[in-house]
mmCIF file of C-alpha atoms in Angstrom:
data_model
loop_
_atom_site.group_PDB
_atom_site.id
_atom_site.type_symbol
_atom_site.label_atom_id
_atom_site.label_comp_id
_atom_site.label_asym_id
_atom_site.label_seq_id
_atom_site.Cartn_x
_atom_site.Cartn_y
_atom_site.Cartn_z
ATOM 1 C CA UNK A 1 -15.168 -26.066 -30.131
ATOM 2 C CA UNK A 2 -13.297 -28.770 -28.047
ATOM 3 C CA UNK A 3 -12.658 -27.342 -24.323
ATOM 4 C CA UNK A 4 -9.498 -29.448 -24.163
ATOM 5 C CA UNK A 5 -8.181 -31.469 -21.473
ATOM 6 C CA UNK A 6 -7.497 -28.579 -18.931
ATOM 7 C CA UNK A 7 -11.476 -28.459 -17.655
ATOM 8 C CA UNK A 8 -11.469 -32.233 -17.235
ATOM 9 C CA UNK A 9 -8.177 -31.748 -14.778
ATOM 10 C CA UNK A 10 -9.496 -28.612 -13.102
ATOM 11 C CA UNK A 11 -12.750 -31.341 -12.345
ATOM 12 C CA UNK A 12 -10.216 -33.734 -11.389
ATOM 13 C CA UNK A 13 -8.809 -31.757 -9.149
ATOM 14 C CA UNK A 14 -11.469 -30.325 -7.311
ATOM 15 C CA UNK A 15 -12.901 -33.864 -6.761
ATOM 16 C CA UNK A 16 -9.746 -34.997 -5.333
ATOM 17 C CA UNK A 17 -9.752 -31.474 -2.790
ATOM 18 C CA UNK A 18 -13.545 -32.672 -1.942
ATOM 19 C CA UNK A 19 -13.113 -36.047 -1.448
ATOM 20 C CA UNK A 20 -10.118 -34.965 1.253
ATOM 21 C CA UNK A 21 -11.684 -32.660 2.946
ATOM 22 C CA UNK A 22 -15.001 -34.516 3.634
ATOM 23 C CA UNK A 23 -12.630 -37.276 4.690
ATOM 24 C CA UNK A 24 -11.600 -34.818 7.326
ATOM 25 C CA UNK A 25 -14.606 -33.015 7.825
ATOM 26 C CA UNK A 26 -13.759 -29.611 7.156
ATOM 27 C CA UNK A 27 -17.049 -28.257 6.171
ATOM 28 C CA UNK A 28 -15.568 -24.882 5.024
ATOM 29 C CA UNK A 29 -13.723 -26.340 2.235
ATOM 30 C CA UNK A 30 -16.312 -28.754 1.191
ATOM 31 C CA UNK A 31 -18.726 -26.303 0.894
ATOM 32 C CA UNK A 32 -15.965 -23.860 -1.228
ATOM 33 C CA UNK A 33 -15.080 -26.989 -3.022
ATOM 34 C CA UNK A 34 -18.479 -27.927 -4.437
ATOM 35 C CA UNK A 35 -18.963 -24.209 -5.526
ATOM 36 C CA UNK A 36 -16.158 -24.401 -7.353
ATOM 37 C CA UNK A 37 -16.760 -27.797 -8.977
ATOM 38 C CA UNK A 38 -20.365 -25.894 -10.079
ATOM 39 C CA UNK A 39 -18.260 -22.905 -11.437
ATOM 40 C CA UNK A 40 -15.871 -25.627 -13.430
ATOM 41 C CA UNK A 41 -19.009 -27.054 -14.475
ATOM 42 C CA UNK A 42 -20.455 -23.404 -16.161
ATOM 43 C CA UNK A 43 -17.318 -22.441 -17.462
ATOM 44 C CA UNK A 44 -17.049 -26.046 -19.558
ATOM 45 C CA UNK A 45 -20.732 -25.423 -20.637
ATOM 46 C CA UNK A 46 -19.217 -21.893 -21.851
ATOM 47 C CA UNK A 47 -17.131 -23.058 -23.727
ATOM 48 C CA UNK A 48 -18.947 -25.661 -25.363
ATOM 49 C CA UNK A 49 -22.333 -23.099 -25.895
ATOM 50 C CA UNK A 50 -20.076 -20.438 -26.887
ATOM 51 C CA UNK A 51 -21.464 -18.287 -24.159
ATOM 52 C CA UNK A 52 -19.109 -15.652 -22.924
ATOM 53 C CA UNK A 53 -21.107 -14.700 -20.062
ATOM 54 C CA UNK A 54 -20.976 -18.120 -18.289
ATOM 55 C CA UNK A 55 -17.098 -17.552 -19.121
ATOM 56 C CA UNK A 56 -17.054 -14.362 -17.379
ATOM 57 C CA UNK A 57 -18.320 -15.676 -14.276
ATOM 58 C CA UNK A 58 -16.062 -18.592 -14.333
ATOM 59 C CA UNK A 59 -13.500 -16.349 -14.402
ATOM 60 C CA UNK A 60 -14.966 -14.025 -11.982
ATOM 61 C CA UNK A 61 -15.256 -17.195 -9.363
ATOM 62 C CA UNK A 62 -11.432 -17.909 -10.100
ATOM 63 C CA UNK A 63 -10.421 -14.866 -8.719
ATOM 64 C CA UNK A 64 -12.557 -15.715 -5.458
ATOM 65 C CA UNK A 65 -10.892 -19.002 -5.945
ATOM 66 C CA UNK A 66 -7.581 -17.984 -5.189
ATOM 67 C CA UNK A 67 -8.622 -15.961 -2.809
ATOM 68 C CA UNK A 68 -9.694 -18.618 -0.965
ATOM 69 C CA UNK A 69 -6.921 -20.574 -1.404
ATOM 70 C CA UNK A 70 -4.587 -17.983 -0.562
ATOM 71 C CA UNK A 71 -6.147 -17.648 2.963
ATOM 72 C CA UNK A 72 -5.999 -21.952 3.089
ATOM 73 C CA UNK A 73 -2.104 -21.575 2.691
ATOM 74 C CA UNK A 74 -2.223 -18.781 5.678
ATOM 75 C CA UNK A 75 -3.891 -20.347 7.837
ATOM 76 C CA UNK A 76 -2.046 -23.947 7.727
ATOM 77 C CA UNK A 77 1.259 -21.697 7.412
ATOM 78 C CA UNK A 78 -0.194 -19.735 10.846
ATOM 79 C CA UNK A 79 0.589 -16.132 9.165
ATOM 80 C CA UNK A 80 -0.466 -13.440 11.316
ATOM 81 C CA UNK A 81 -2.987 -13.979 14.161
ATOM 82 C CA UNK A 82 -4.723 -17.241 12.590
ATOM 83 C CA UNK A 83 -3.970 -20.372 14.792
ATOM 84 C CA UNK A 84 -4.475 -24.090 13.847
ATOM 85 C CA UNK A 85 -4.665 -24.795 17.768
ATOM 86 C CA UNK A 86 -7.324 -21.657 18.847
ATOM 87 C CA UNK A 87 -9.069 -21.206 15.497
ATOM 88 C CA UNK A 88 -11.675 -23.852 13.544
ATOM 89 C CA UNK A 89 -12.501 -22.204 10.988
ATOM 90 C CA UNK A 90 -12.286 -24.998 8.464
ATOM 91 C CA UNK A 91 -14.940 -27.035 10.943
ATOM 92 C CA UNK A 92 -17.422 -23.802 11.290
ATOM 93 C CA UNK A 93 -16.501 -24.480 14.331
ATOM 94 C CA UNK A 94 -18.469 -27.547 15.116
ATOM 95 C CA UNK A 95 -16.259 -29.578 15.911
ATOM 96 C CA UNK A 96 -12.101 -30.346 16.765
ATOM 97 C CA UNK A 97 -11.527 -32.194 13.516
ATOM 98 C CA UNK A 98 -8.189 -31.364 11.664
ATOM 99 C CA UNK A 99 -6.859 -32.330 8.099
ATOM 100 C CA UNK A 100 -7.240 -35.775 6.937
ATOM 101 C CA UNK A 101 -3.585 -35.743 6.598
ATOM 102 C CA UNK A 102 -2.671 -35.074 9.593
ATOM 103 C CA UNK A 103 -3.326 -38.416 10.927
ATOM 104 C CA UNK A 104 -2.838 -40.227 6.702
ATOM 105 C CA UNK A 105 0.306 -38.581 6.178
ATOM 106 C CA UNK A 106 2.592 -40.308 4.184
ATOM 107 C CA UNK A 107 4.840 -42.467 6.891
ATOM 108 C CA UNK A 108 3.056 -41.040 9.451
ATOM 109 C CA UNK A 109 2.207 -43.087 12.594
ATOM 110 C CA UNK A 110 -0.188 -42.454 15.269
ATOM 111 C CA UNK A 111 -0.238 -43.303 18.779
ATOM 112 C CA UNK A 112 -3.175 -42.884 20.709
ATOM 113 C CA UNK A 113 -2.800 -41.034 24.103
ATOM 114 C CA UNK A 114 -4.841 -43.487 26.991
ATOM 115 C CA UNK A 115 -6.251 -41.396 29.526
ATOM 116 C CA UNK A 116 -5.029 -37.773 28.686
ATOM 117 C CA UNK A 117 -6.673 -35.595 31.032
ATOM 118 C CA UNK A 118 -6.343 -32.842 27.825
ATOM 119 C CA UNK A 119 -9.229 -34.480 25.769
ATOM 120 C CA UNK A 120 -12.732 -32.775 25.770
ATOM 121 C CA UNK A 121 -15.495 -35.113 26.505
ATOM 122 C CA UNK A 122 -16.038 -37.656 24.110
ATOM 123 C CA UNK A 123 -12.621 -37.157 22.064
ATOM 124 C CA UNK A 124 -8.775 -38.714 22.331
ATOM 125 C CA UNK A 125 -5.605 -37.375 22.290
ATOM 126 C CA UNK A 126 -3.032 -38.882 19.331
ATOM 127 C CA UNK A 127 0.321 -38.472 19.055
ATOM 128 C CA UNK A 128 1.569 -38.569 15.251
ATOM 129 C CA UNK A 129 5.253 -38.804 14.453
ATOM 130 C CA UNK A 130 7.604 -39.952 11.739
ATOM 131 C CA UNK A 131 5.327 -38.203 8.581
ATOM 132 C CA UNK A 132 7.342 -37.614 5.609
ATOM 133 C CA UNK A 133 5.737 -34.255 4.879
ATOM 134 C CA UNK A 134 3.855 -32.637 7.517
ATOM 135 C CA UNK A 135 -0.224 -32.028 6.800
ATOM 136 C CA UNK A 136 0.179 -28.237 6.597
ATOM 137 C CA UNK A 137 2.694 -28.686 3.824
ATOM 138 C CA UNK A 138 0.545 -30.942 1.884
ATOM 139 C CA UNK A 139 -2.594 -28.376 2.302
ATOM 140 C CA UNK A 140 -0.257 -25.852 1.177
ATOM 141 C CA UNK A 141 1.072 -27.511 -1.983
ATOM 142 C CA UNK A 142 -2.822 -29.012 -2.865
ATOM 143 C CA UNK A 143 -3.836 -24.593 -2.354
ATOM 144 C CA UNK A 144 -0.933 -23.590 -4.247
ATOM 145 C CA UNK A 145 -1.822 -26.377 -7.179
ATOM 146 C CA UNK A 146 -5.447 -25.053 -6.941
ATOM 147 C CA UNK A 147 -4.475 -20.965 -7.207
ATOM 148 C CA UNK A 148 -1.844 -22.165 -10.074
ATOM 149 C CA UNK A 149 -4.716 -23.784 -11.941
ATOM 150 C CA UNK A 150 -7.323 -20.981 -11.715
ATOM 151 C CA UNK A 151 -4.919 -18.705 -12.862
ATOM 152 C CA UNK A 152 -4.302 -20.705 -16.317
ATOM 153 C CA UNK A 153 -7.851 -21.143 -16.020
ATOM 154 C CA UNK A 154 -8.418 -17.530 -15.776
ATOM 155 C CA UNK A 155 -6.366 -16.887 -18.547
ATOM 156 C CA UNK A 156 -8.302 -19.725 -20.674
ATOM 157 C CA UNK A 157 -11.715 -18.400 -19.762
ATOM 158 C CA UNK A 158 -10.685 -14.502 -20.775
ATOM 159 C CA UNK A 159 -9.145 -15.785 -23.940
ATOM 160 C CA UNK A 160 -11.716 -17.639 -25.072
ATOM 161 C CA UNK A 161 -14.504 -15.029 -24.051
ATOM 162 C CA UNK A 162 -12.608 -12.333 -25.911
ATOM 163 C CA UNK A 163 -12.432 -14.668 -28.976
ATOM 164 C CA UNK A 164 -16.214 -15.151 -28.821
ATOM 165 C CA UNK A 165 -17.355 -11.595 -28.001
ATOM 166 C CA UNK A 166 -14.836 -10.633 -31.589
ATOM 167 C CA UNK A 167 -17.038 -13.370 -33.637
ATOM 168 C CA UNK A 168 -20.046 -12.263 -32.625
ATOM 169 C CA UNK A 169 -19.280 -8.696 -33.329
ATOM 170 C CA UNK A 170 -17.970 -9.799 -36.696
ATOM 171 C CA UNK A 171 -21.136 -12.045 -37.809
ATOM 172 C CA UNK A 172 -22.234 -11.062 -41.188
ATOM 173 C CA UNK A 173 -25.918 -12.723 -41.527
ATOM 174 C CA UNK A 174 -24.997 -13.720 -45.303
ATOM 175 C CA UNK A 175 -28.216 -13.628 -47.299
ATOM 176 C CA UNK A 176 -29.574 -12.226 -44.377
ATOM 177 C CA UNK A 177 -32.277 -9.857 -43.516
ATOM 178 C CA UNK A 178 -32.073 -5.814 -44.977
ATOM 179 C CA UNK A 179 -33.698 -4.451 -42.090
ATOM 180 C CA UNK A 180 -35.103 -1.473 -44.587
ATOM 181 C CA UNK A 181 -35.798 -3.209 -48.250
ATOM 182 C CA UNK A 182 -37.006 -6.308 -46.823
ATOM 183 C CA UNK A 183 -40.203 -7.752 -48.996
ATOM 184 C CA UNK A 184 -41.750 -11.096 -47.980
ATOM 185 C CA UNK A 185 -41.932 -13.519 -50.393
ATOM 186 C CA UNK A 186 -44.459 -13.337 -53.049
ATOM 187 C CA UNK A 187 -46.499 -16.435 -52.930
ATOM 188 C CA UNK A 188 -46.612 -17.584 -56.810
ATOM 189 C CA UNK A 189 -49.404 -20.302 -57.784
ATOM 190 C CA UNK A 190 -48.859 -22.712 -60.320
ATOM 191 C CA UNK A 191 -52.229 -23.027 -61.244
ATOM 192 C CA UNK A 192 -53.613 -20.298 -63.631
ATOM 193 C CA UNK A 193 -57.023 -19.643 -62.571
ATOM 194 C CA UNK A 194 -59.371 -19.416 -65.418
ATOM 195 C CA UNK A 195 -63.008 -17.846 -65.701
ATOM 196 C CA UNK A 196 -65.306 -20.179 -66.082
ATOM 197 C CA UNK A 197 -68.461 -19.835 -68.541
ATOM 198 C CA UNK A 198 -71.156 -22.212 -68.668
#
């Protein structure tokens, strides 16, 4: 059966979240990204293999998926106690990087800051003004795109695991096996053998 275009854009898309985050080094996405690109991965081979269980743990990871996602658009949005300023969650905290769009932005520009006493040792200070669309938007809309696609995806792999569960269930072996009246084949020999008399 043909998976159809939608794994080939859920790869796409994933690619284009990994490629973005390593760009910014934000180790907690890349590492959430290239599980998911694995799980994309299974779920296609599902599909194709007509195995159900590699579907159910596609769809399993999905709901993990937006899970994660959900807490992406949180903590760019700043809901509750999480803080883009105190918190570096997306770094494991190794380091001060931010989003790669923070600084790429469209229209943004960025000014460095010469001899701020508020950078840490071996670090600068930027200014970045006139964006177009702020970074935390954009991680918000590139979450919300990912939790909007696992949940069609969700739905896909469900669907298509019920529909191969019911065939399997409904398999008739024709000319298949009586598990109580089957007889092996009686080997038959063309050649009569004849006594012999000398």
């Amino acid at each position: 059966s043909d998976p159809g275009p939608s794994p080939v854009l859920f790869q796409v898309a994933a690619l284009e979240r990994q490629i973005f985050d390593f760009l910014g080094y934000q180790w907690a996405p890349i590492l959430a990204n290239f599980l998911h690109i694995m799980a994309v991965i299974l779920g296609i081979f599902g599909t194709i293999q007509y195995r159900s269980r590699y579907l159910m743990m596609y769809a399993v990871w999905l709901v993990l998926w937006v899970g994660w996602n959900a807490f992406i658009i949180c903590f760019y949005l700043e809901v509750g106690r999480l803080s883009q300023d105190r918190d570096f969650i997306m770094t494991f905290n190794t380091s001060l990087h931010r989003s790669w769009w923070m600084e790429n932005g469209p229209g943004c520009l960025v000014t460095p800051v010469l001899n701020s006493k508020l950078a840490p040792e071996d670090h600068h200070v930027i200014t970045v003004s006139g964006c177009l669309l702020d970074y935390q938007y954009i991680e918000v809309v590139s979450s919300a795109t990912q939790i909007f696609l696992a949940l069609f995806g969700f739905v896909y792999a469900c669907y298509v695991s019920k529909v191969f569960l019911e065939e399997e269930d409904s398999f008739d072996f024709i000319g298949g096996f009586d598990s109580y009246g089957y007889q092996a084949p009686q080997k038959t020999s063309h050649l009569q053998l004849q006594p012999l008399y000398t």
